[in-house]
Coordinates of C-alpha atoms in Angstrom, one line a residue:
M214 CA 197.0 107.4 35.9
E215 CA 193.9 107.2 33.7
Q216 CA 194.5 108.8 30.0
T217 CA 192.1 109.5 27.5
I218 CA 192.9 108.2 24.3
K219 CA 191.4 109.0 21.0
E220 CA 192.1 107.0 18.1
N221 CA 190.9 109.4 15.3
W222 CA 192.2 113.1 14.8
E223 CA 190.0 116.1 14.9
L224 CA 190.5 118.2 11.9
D225 CA 186.8 120.3 12.3
T226 CA 188.0 122.1 15.9
L227 CA 190.3 123.9 12.5
Y228 CA 187.8 124.4 9.8
T229 CA 183.9 122.8 10.5
G230 CA 183.3 120.9 7.6
G231 CA 186.2 120.4 5.9
K232 CA 186.6 120.8 1.9
D233 CA 183.3 122.8 2.4
S234 CA 184.1 124.7 5.2
K235 CA 183.3 128.4 4.5
K236 CA 186.0 129.6 6.9
L237 CA 188.7 127.3 4.7
H238 CA 187.9 129.5 1.5
E239 CA 187.4 132.6 2.6
T240 CA 190.8 132.0 4.9
L241 CA 192.3 131.2 1.6
N242 CA 190.6 134.0 -0.3
Q243 CA 192.0 136.4 2.3
L244 CA 196.0 135.0 1.8
K245 CA 195.2 136.2 -1.8
R246 CA 194.1 139.5 -0.9
E247 CA 196.7 140.0 2.0
I248 CA 199.3 138.9 -0.4
D249 CA 198.0 141.4 -3.2
R250 CA 198.3 144.2 -0.7
L251 CA 201.1 143.1 0.5
H252 CA 203.2 142.8 -3.1
T253 CA 202.1 147.2 -3.2
K254 CA 203.1 148.1 0.0
I255 CA 206.7 146.6 0.2
G256 CA 207.1 148.7 -3.4
T257 CA 206.3 151.5 -1.8
V258 CA 207.9 151.6 2.0
D259 CA 210.3 154.1 2.4
D260 CA 211.8 153.5 5.8
Q261 CA 213.5 150.6 8.3
L262 CA 210.8 150.3 10.4
S263 CA 207.8 150.1 7.7
F264 CA 209.8 147.2 6.2
A265 CA 210.0 145.7 9.9
S266 CA 206.5 146.4 9.8
C267 CA 205.7 144.8 6.4
L268 CA 207.7 141.6 7.2
R269 CA 205.6 141.2 10.4
D270 CA 202.9 141.1 8.4
V271 CA 204.4 138.8 5.7
Q272 CA 205.3 136.4 8.5
K273 CA 202.0 136.5 9.7
N274 CA 200.5 135.4 6.4
L275 CA 202.7 132.9 5.8
K276 CA 201.5 130.8 8.7
G277 CA 198.3 131.1 7.8
L278 CA 199.3 129.6 4.3
R279 CA 201.9 126.6 6.4
E280 CA 198.3 126.2 8.2
L281 CA 196.5 125.4 5.2
E282 CA 199.0 123.6 2.9
D283 CA 199.3 121.5 6.0
Y284 CA 195.5 120.7 7.2
I285 CA 194.2 120.4 3.1
V286 CA 197.0 117.1 3.2
C287 CA 195.6 115.9 6.4
L288 CA 191.8 116.4 4.3
Y289 CA 193.4 114.7 1.6
A290 CA 195.2 111.9 3.7
V291 CA 191.6 110.2 4.8
N292 CA 189.9 111.6 1.8
V293 CA 192.3 110.2 -1.1
G294 CA 191.3 110.6 -4.5
E295 CA 188.8 113.0 -3.9
P296 CA 188.2 116.0 -6.8
D297 CA 187.4 118.5 -4.5
I298 CA 190.6 118.5 -2.5
L299 CA 192.4 117.9 -5.1
K300 CA 190.9 121.8 -6.3
I301 CA 191.6 122.8 -3.4
M302 CA 195.2 121.8 -2.9
N303 CA 196.0 123.9 -6.8
E304 CA 194.5 126.5 -5.3
I305 CA 196.8 126.7 -2.4
D306 CA 200.0 125.7 -4.5
H307 CA 198.8 128.9 -6.9
V308 CA 199.2 130.8 -3.7
R309 CA 202.6 129.7 -2.3
S310 CA 203.5 130.5 -5.9
M311 CA 202.3 133.8 -5.3
F312 CA 204.1 134.2 -1.8
E313 CA 207.3 132.8 -3.6
A314 CA 206.8 136.6 -5.7
L315 CA 206.4 138.2 -3.1
F316 CA 209.2 137.2 -1.1
V317 CA 211.1 138.5 -4.9
D318 CA 210.1 141.7 -3.5
I319 CA 211.6 141.7 -0.3
D320 CA 214.7 140.5 -1.9
T321 CA 214.8 143.2 -4.1
H322 CA 214.1 145.3 -1.2
I323 CA 217.1 144.2 0.8
D324 CA 219.8 144.5 -2.0
H325 CA 218.4 148.0 -1.9
F326 CA 220.3 148.6 1.5
S327 CA 224.0 150.1 1.7
V328 CA 226.5 147.8 3.9
D329 CA 225.8 150.9 6.4
Q330 CA 221.6 150.7 6.3
W331 CA 222.1 147.3 6.6
N332 CA 223.7 147.1 9.2
H333 CA 221.7 149.1 10.8
F334 CA 218.8 147.6 10.1
I335 CA 220.1 143.9 11.9
Q336 CA 220.1 145.9 14.2
L337 CA 216.3 146.9 14.8
Q338 CA 214.9 145.6 18.1
E339 CA 212.1 144.6 15.8
V340 CA 214.3 142.3 13.3
Q341 CA 216.2 140.1 16.4
D342 CA 214.0 137.4 16.5
V343 CA 214.5 137.2 12.5
R344 CA 218.0 137.9 12.1
F345 CA 219.9 135.1 11.1
Y346 CA 217.0 134.5 8.5
L347 CA 217.2 137.7 6.5
E348 CA 220.8 137.4 6.7
E349 CA 220.9 134.0 5.1
R350 CA 218.5 135.9 2.0
R351 CA 220.7 138.7 1.8
A352 CA 223.6 136.5 0.7
G353 CA 221.7 134.0 -1.2
I354 CA 220.5 136.9 -3.3
K355 CA 223.7 137.5 -5.5
D356 CA 223.1 133.9 -7.0
R357 CA 219.3 135.1 -7.8
L358 CA 218.3 135.9 -11.4
P359 CA 216.3 139.1 -11.5
A360 CA 213.5 139.7 -9.7
E361 CA 211.3 139.2 -12.7
M362 CA 212.7 136.0 -14.4
E363 CA 212.9 134.4 -10.5
K364 CA 208.8 135.5 -10.2
L365 CA 208.5 134.5 -14.3
I366 CA 210.3 130.6 -12.7
N367 CA 207.5 130.8 -9.8
K368 CA 204.7 131.1 -11.9
L369 CA 205.5 128.4 -15.0
A370 CA 206.9 126.2 -11.9
I371 CA 202.9 125.8 -11.2
N372 CA 202.1 124.2 -14.5
G373 CA 205.3 122.6 -15.0
F374 CA 207.3 121.7 -12.2
I375 CA 205.3 121.2 -9.4
G376 CA 202.0 119.8 -11.7
W377 CA 204.7 116.9 -12.5
E378 CA 204.8 116.3 -9.3
N379 CA 201.5 116.7 -8.9
Y380 CA 200.9 114.3 -11.8
Y381 CA 203.4 111.4 -10.3
E382 CA 201.4 111.4 -6.9
Q383 CA 198.3 111.0 -9.5
L384 CA 200.4 107.8 -11.3
M385 CA 200.9 106.6 -8.3
G386 CA 197.0 106.6 -7.0
E387 CA 195.9 104.5 -10.5
L388 CA 197.8 102.0 -10.5
K389 CA 196.0 98.7 -9.9
I390 CA 198.1 96.2 -8.8
L391 CA 196.8 92.2 -9.5
I392 CA 197.9 90.0 -7.0
D393 CA 197.6 86.8 -6.6
K394 CA 196.7 85.5 -3.1
Q395 CA 196.0 81.9 -2.3
G396 CA 195.2 81.2 -6.0
K397 CA 192.2 83.9 -5.4
V398 CA 193.0 87.4 -7.8
E399 CA 192.7 90.6 -5.7
E400 CA 193.4 94.0 -7.3
A401 CA 195.4 96.4 -5.0
S402 CA 196.6 99.7 -4.1
I403 CA 200.1 100.8 -4.5
G404 CA 200.0 101.2 -0.3
Q405 CA 198.5 98.0 -0.1
A406 CA 201.1 96.3 -2.1
L407 CA 204.2 97.5 -0.3
M408 CA 202.5 96.6 2.8
Y409 CA 202.1 93.0 1.4
L410 CA 205.7 93.4 0.4
A411 CA 206.2 93.6 4.0
S412 CA 204.3 90.6 4.9
P413 CA 206.1 87.3 6.7
N414 CA 204.2 85.3 3.9
R415 CA 206.9 84.5 1.7
S416 CA 204.5 83.4 -0.8
L417 CA 202.7 86.9 -0.4
R418 CA 206.1 88.3 -0.9
K419 CA 206.7 86.8 -4.5
N420 CA 203.8 87.0 -5.5
T421 CA 203.2 90.7 -5.0
A422 CA 206.8 91.7 -5.7
E423 CA 206.1 89.6 -9.7
A424 CA 203.2 91.8 -9.9
L425 CA 204.1 94.7 -8.8
M426 CA 207.1 94.9 -11.6
D427 CA 204.4 94.2 -14.1
V428 CA 202.8 97.5 -13.5
L429 CA 205.9 99.3 -13.4
Q430 CA 207.2 97.8 -16.3
Q431 CA 204.2 98.7 -18.1
N432 CA 204.0 102.3 -16.4
G433 CA 207.7 102.7 -16.9
S434 CA 207.6 105.4 -20.0
S435 CA 205.4 107.8 -17.5
F436 CA 207.1 107.4 -14.4
A437 CA 210.4 108.1 -16.6
T438 CA 209.0 111.2 -18.1
T439 CA 207.8 112.8 -14.6
F440 CA 211.0 112.5 -13.7
N441 CA 212.3 113.8 -16.7
R442 CA 210.7 117.2 -16.5
I443 CA 211.1 117.7 -13.0
S444 CA 214.8 117.0 -12.9
G445 CA 215.1 119.1 -16.4
F446 CA 213.3 121.7 -15.0
R447 CA 215.7 122.2 -11.7
L448 CA 218.7 121.8 -13.9
D449 CA 217.6 124.2 -16.5
V450 CA 216.6 126.7 -13.5
Y451 CA 220.5 125.8 -12.3
E452 CA 221.8 127.0 -15.4
K453 CA 220.2 129.9 -15.9
R454 CA 221.4 131.3 -12.5
G455 CA 224.8 129.7 -13.3
W456 CA 225.1 127.5 -10.7
D457 CA 227.1 124.6 -11.4
N458 CA 226.8 122.9 -8.5
M459 CA 223.8 120.3 -8.2
L460 CA 224.2 120.3 -4.3
K461 CA 224.1 124.3 -3.7
E462 CA 220.7 124.4 -3.4
A463 CA 220.7 121.4 -1.3
M464 CA 223.4 122.8 1.0
D465 CA 221.6 126.5 1.0
K466 CA 218.4 124.8 2.4
N467 CA 219.9 122.5 5.0
R468 CA 221.6 125.3 6.0
M469 CA 224.9 123.5 6.2
K470 CA 228.5 123.7 4.7
E471 CA 229.2 120.6 1.6
K472 CA 232.6 119.9 3.4
T473 CA 229.9 118.3 6.7
L474 CA 228.2 116.3 4.1
H475 CA 231.3 114.6 2.1
T476 CA 232.7 114.0 5.4
M477 CA 229.9 111.7 6.9
L478 CA 229.5 110.9 3.2
S479 CA 233.4 109.2 3.7
A480 CA 232.6 108.2 7.4
I481 CA 229.5 106.5 5.7
R482 CA 231.1 104.7 3.1
A483 CA 234.3 103.2 5.0
K484 CA 231.9 101.0 6.7
S485 CA 228.6 100.5 4.0
Y486 CA 230.3 96.9 4.1
I487 CA 228.1 96.2 7.4
M488 CA 224.9 95.6 5.8
Q489 CA 226.0 92.5 4.3
P490 CA 226.8 90.2 7.1
Y491 CA 223.4 91.3 8.8
L492 CA 222.0 90.0 5.8
K493 CA 223.8 86.2 5.0
R494 CA 222.7 85.8 8.7
K495 CA 219.1 86.5 8.0
A496 CA 219.4 84.5 5.1
Q497 CA 220.7 81.4 6.8
L498 CA 217.9 82.1 9.4
M499 CA 214.9 82.4 7.1
K500 CA 216.7 79.0 5.4
L501 CA 217.6 80.8 2.2
K502 CA 220.8 80.2 0.6
K503 CA 220.5 83.6 -1.5
M504 CA 217.5 86.5 -0.5
A505 CA 215.4 87.6 -3.3
W506 CA 215.0 91.8 -3.0
Y507 CA 211.9 90.8 -1.3
D508 CA 213.3 89.6 1.5
T509 CA 215.9 92.2 2.7
D510 CA 213.3 94.8 4.7
V511 CA 211.6 91.7 6.3
P512 CA 212.2 90.8 9.7
S513 CA 213.8 86.8 10.4
F514 CA 211.9 87.5 14.6
T515 CA 208.8 89.1 14.7
S516 CA 207.1 89.3 17.8
K517 CA 203.9 87.0 17.9
D518 CA 202.3 90.0 20.4
K519 CA 200.8 92.4 19.5
I520 CA 199.9 96.1 21.5
T521 CA 197.0 97.3 21.7
Y522 CA 196.4 101.3 21.0
A523 CA 196.3 102.2 23.7
E524 CA 198.9 100.1 25.4
A525 CA 201.2 101.8 22.9
A526 CA 200.1 105.2 24.1
D527 CA 200.7 104.4 27.5
L528 CA 204.5 102.6 26.4
I529 CA 205.4 106.1 24.6
I530 CA 204.1 108.5 27.2
T531 CA 206.0 106.4 30.3
Q532 CA 208.9 106.6 28.2
F533 CA 208.6 110.2 27.3
S534 CA 207.9 111.5 30.8
K535 CA 211.5 109.6 31.9
F536 CA 213.4 111.7 29.6
S537 CA 211.2 115.1 30.7
E538 CA 207.7 115.8 32.6
K539 CA 207.1 117.9 29.3
L540 CA 207.8 115.9 27.2
G541 CA 205.5 113.0 28.1
T542 CA 202.7 116.2 29.6
F543 CA 203.0 117.0 25.6
A544 CA 202.8 113.7 24.4
A545 CA 199.6 113.0 26.7
N546 CA 197.8 115.6 25.2
A547 CA 198.6 115.1 21.7
F548 CA 196.7 111.3 22.7
A549 CA 193.9 113.2 24.6
N550 CA 193.0 116.0 22.1
G551 CA 192.6 114.1 19.0
W552 CA 195.7 114.8 17.7
I553 CA 197.0 111.0 15.7
E554 CA 194.8 109.2 13.2
A555 CA 195.4 105.9 13.9
E556 CA 191.8 104.1 12.7
D557 CA 192.8 100.9 10.5
R558 CA 190.0 101.3 7.6
K559 CA 190.0 101.6 4.0
G560 CA 189.8 105.3 2.0
K561 CA 193.3 105.6 4.1
M562 CA 196.3 107.2 2.8
H563 CA 199.7 105.2 2.9
G564 CA 202.4 106.2 5.4
G565 CA 202.7 108.5 8.3
F566 CA 203.5 112.4 8.4
C567 CA 203.4 115.3 10.9
A568 CA 201.3 118.4 10.3
Y569 CA 201.6 121.7 11.7
L570 CA 199.3 124.3 12.1
P571 CA 201.2 127.2 13.3
I572 CA 197.9 129.0 13.9
A573 CA 196.6 127.0 15.9
K574 CA 199.8 126.7 17.3
E575 CA 198.6 122.4 17.1
S576 CA 199.9 119.5 15.3
R577 CA 198.3 117.0 14.0
I578 CA 199.4 113.1 13.4
F579 CA 199.0 110.4 10.9
L580 CA 199.3 106.7 10.2
T581 CA 197.8 103.3 9.9
Y582 CA 198.2 101.7 13.4
T583 CA 198.2 97.3 12.9
G584 CA 199.5 97.1 16.8
S585 CA 203.6 96.3 15.7
Y586 CA 206.3 97.9 17.5
Q587 CA 207.2 99.4 13.8
D588 CA 204.4 101.4 14.6
V589 CA 204.5 102.1 18.5
V590 CA 208.0 103.2 16.8
T591 CA 206.3 105.5 14.7
I592 CA 204.2 107.2 16.4
A593 CA 207.0 108.1 18.6
H594 CA 208.8 109.7 15.3
E595 CA 206.1 112.0 14.5
L596 CA 205.1 112.9 18.2
G597 CA 208.9 114.3 18.0
H598 CA 208.1 115.9 15.1
A599 CA 205.2 117.2 17.3
Y600 CA 207.2 118.5 20.4
H601 CA 209.5 120.6 17.7
N602 CA 207.0 122.3 16.5
Y603 CA 205.2 122.9 20.3
L604 CA 208.9 124.1 20.9
V605 CA 209.0 127.0 18.1
N606 CA 205.3 128.2 18.2
D607 CA 206.2 131.3 19.5
Q608 CA 208.9 132.1 16.9
P609 CA 208.0 134.6 13.8
A610 CA 207.4 132.1 11.0
F611 CA 210.7 133.0 9.8
A612 CA 212.3 131.6 12.9
Q613 CA 210.4 128.4 12.0
E614 CA 212.1 127.8 9.6
K615 CA 213.7 125.1 9.5
S616 CA 216.0 122.2 8.0
T617 CA 214.9 118.9 7.3
S618 CA 218.1 117.3 8.6
I619 CA 217.2 119.0 12.0
A620 CA 213.6 118.5 11.8
E621 CA 214.5 114.7 11.9
T622 CA 216.8 114.7 14.3
A623 CA 214.3 116.1 17.0
S624 CA 211.8 112.4 15.4
T625 CA 214.7 110.0 15.2
F626 CA 215.5 111.2 18.5
A627 CA 211.7 110.4 20.4
E628 CA 212.5 106.8 18.7
N629 CA 215.8 106.1 20.8
L630 CA 214.1 106.5 23.6
V631 CA 211.1 104.5 23.3
L632 CA 212.8 101.4 21.2
D633 CA 215.8 101.1 23.7
A634 CA 213.3 101.1 26.5
V635 CA 210.8 98.3 24.9
I636 CA 214.3 96.3 23.6
D637 CA 215.9 95.9 27.4
S638 CA 212.7 95.3 28.5
A639 CA 212.0 92.2 26.5
S640 CA 210.3 89.4 28.5
N641 CA 212.2 86.8 26.4
E642 CA 214.9 86.4 23.6
E643 CA 212.5 86.2 20.8
E644 CA 210.8 90.0 21.7
K645 CA 214.4 91.2 21.8
L646 CA 215.6 90.4 18.3
T647 CA 212.3 91.6 17.0
L648 CA 213.3 94.5 18.4
L649 CA 216.8 94.7 17.7
E650 CA 216.1 93.7 14.2
M651 CA 213.9 97.3 13.7
K652 CA 216.7 98.9 15.5
I653 CA 219.1 97.4 12.9
G654 CA 216.6 98.0 10.0
N655 CA 216.4 101.8 10.2
G656 CA 219.7 102.2 11.2
L657 CA 220.5 100.4 8.0
K658 CA 218.2 102.4 5.8
Y659 CA 220.0 105.9 7.1
Q660 CA 223.6 104.7 6.7
V661 CA 223.3 102.8 4.0
T662 CA 220.3 102.9 2.0
V663 CA 219.8 106.0 2.1
P664 CA 223.1 106.9 0.9
A665 CA 223.3 104.8 -1.9
M666 CA 219.7 106.7 -2.9
F667 CA 221.4 110.1 -2.7
D668 CA 224.1 108.4 -4.8
F669 CA 222.2 106.8 -7.7
E670 CA 220.5 110.5 -7.6
M671 CA 223.1 112.3 -8.1
K672 CA 224.6 109.7 -10.8
L673 CA 221.3 109.9 -12.3
Y674 CA 221.1 114.1 -12.3
E675 CA 224.4 114.4 -14.0
Q676 CA 223.5 111.8 -16.3
R677 CA 220.2 113.5 -17.2
K678 CA 222.6 117.0 -18.6
S679 CA 222.6 115.8 -21.8
G680 CA 219.3 114.6 -22.1
P681 CA 215.8 112.8 -20.9
L682 CA 216.8 109.1 -19.7
K683 CA 214.8 106.3 -20.7
P684 CA 213.3 103.8 -18.4
N685 CA 216.0 101.1 -19.2
E686 CA 218.7 103.2 -18.3
I687 CA 217.6 104.6 -15.2
N688 CA 216.8 100.6 -14.3
E689 CA 220.3 100.0 -14.7
L690 CA 221.1 102.4 -12.9
M691 CA 219.3 101.3 -10.1
T692 CA 220.7 98.0 -10.6
S693 CA 224.3 98.6 -10.3
T694 CA 223.9 101.0 -7.6
F695 CA 222.0 98.6 -5.4
K696 CA 224.4 96.0 -6.4
Q697 CA 227.2 97.4 -4.8
V698 CA 224.8 97.9 -1.7
Y699 CA 223.9 93.7 -1.5
G700 CA 227.3 92.2 -2.6
D701 CA 226.4 89.0 -3.1
T702 CA 224.1 88.9 -0.2
V703 CA 220.8 89.1 -2.8
K704 CA 220.3 87.2 -6.2
D705 CA 218.3 90.1 -7.9
M706 CA 217.2 93.5 -7.6
N707 CA 214.7 95.4 -7.9
P708 CA 215.9 98.2 -11.0
Y709 CA 211.9 99.7 -11.0
L710 CA 212.7 101.3 -7.5
W711 CA 213.3 104.1 -8.0
M712 CA 209.3 104.8 -9.4
T713 CA 207.9 104.0 -6.0
I714 CA 210.2 106.5 -3.6
P715 CA 208.3 109.6 -3.7
H716 CA 211.6 111.6 -2.5
L717 CA 212.9 111.5 -5.9
Y718 CA 209.9 113.4 -7.6
R719 CA 209.6 116.5 -4.3
T720 CA 209.7 119.3 -6.3
E721 CA 210.5 121.1 -2.5
L722 CA 213.8 120.3 -2.2
P723 CA 216.9 118.3 -4.4
F724 CA 218.4 115.7 -3.1
Y725 CA 215.5 114.9 -0.1
N726 CA 217.5 112.1 0.8
F727 CA 220.4 112.8 2.7
P728 CA 218.8 114.6 5.1
Y729 CA 217.3 111.8 6.6
T730 CA 220.6 110.4 7.3
I731 CA 222.0 113.6 9.2
G732 CA 218.9 113.6 11.7
Y733 CA 219.2 110.3 12.2
L734 CA 223.2 110.1 13.4
L735 CA 222.8 113.8 14.8
S736 CA 220.3 112.2 17.2
N737 CA 222.4 109.4 17.5
V738 CA 225.2 111.6 19.3
M739 CA 222.3 113.3 21.0
Y740 CA 221.2 110.1 23.0
A741 CA 224.4 109.4 23.6
Q742 CA 224.7 112.8 25.7
Y743 CA 221.8 112.4 27.1
K744 CA 222.7 109.1 28.3
E745 CA 225.9 110.3 30.1
N746 CA 223.8 113.2 31.4
P747 CA 220.5 112.5 31.7
V748 CA 219.5 114.9 34.5
Q749 CA 221.2 118.6 32.6
F750 CA 220.1 117.0 29.0
P751 CA 216.6 117.8 28.4
A752 CA 217.1 121.3 28.9
Q753 CA 220.0 121.3 26.3
Y754 CA 217.4 119.4 24.1
D755 CA 214.3 121.7 24.1
A756 CA 217.4 124.6 23.3
F757 CA 219.0 122.9 20.6
L758 CA 215.1 122.2 18.8
K759 CA 213.8 125.7 19.9
N760 CA 216.6 127.4 17.9
T761 CA 216.6 125.2 15.1
G762 CA 215.7 128.5 13.0
K763 CA 218.5 130.4 13.8
M764 CA 221.3 129.0 12.9
T765 CA 223.4 126.4 10.4
I766 CA 223.5 122.4 11.4
E767 CA 227.3 123.2 12.5
Q768 CA 226.4 126.2 14.9
L769 CA 223.9 124.4 16.4
A770 CA 225.9 121.1 17.0
A771 CA 229.3 124.0 18.1
H772 CA 227.2 125.6 20.9
Y773 CA 224.6 123.0 22.5
L774 CA 226.3 119.8 21.7
K775 CA 229.8 121.3 22.0
Q776 CA 231.2 119.2 18.8
D777 CA 232.7 119.9 15.7
I778 CA 230.0 118.0 12.5
T779 CA 233.0 118.8 10.0
D780 CA 235.3 116.2 12.4
L781 CA 234.8 112.7 10.9
S782 CA 235.4 111.3 14.3
F783 CA 231.6 112.9 15.1
W784 CA 230.0 110.7 12.3
E785 CA 232.4 107.6 13.1
A786 CA 230.7 107.6 16.8
S787 CA 227.4 108.8 15.4
L788 CA 227.7 105.2 13.2
Q789 CA 228.2 103.2 16.2
P790 CA 224.7 102.1 17.4
T791 CA 223.9 100.2 14.1
I792 CA 226.9 98.8 13.9
E793 CA 226.9 97.3 18.0
S794 CA 223.0 96.4 17.3
I795 CA 224.1 94.4 14.3
E796 CA 226.4 92.2 16.7
Q797 CA 224.3 91.7 19.7
Y798 CA 221.7 90.3 16.9
K799 CA 224.5 87.9 15.4
K800 CA 225.3 86.6 19.1
L801 CA 222.1 86.3 20.4
S802 CA 220.9 84.4 17.6
E803 CA 223.4 82.3 16.7
R804 CA 222.2 79.3 18.8
K805 CA 218.7 79.5 17.0
W806 CA 220.6 79.8 13.6
Q807 CA 222.9 76.4 15.2
E808 CA 219.5 74.7 15.8
M809 CA 218.0 74.8 12.5
R810 CA 221.3 73.1 11.0

């Protein structure tokens, strides 16, 4: 079947004129007026039905804010550094702060219910779809400061907490790295430098690594100051709230028990050695006695074939359709209707993401497509997010709230659908090894690297309690963390890695890395269940995703997967696909290595 494939996304269908859109600015101003109105209304409601009506209005406007937030990120991604867009971003941050203050008013009202009044309220038909969310908020009120203090924190965060996060993005955008490319010096952005670090040309990687480390060293004080201010603000708020557990906010926002996290980490640490034999084989194939840090993520096998964007679309649609007609049709519509920005051109932000536009009931996917299998997997990953958005389209805003862990389950499950298919259908051994390495690389990132970054961040925050850290202190902590990961397989470390990990500077969610590991490992178990029961599982999968805003992670796993994720055996099983892939890679590459000796 012929498919219409668009390589650029449509943003004008949302707000014609981009940053100059009259509709955009009117919507922004309307949101401000609505929030002011709702502040007044919440303060005057005196019956439960009126409060339920007020909550419906809040959710309608919350969807509007989410749409503006994600739309402006899309606009910025293809107009990096545009000052007018940055100005709008700042306005939207202000509106977000107004919303946070509104939620403090909602919590105050909820807190005034007696037990009997509350039990009656949550039985109302008008709030059944958001009952889980409301009970969650009521339970959390006891851990918060008085309303006026919480409002003050939200207001101060704009020019404090959030301001430092924005400054980090500015710092990254302003970095200029002078790289020697075959005797000619080129000025590169951070995005270009990170791309060169993945080059198969080792000389280019080495020159890029040296140039990048020089620039990061020169800017170390600025990055350390930024990190110290963000972490210090967070720790000060925790102290004022009386939170002595640094993981409390992360656990609450991920809707999970701390026992689940520690059980998962226990399983991971027992198998943390799995990266080292893989890296040793890679070093052998790359004819290196020991790898440098800039060699570790570069594959030893690379397919010479390029996949056109149309071929990528066909591959994804085909594999998604094998899972379910519903998922395949969804992907085809996304490619045809201008939901994906894939063109390889200058002026774009690096990386990839999926933006959700809940008023339009659409998503937008961003990446730069270069024709590699990794790009194909990236599109599948982001389409997994978009499909999740699609399944919750008709839910109220509060029921659309999903933790990062669960969001990443949908995306990595979609990756599996595509990656396993292309591995199984590889036309030759070289291509199979290329694809296996991709699967292993993704697995090791979530099973080894991300947990190591979590350990680094935990230790870093613990030290930050005693005062700001100097750049060299953070460097030493970074180096010691990854020495444990790599063992003797890597001869040197990148002490400045902490400067280029944006997750460390995110203010919306603390310890942002570990949810990706949970999502990835959870998706492995779901994928195994799908292979055991391919006919019935798709409906089970859709139900799981549709209800992610109404249950904890433990409840979702128990209800839809019949699994207890506080049990060690669950996580041990989730680690197996990567371990098996490493064994398969070592076996298939043995002959290649022997031929090279």
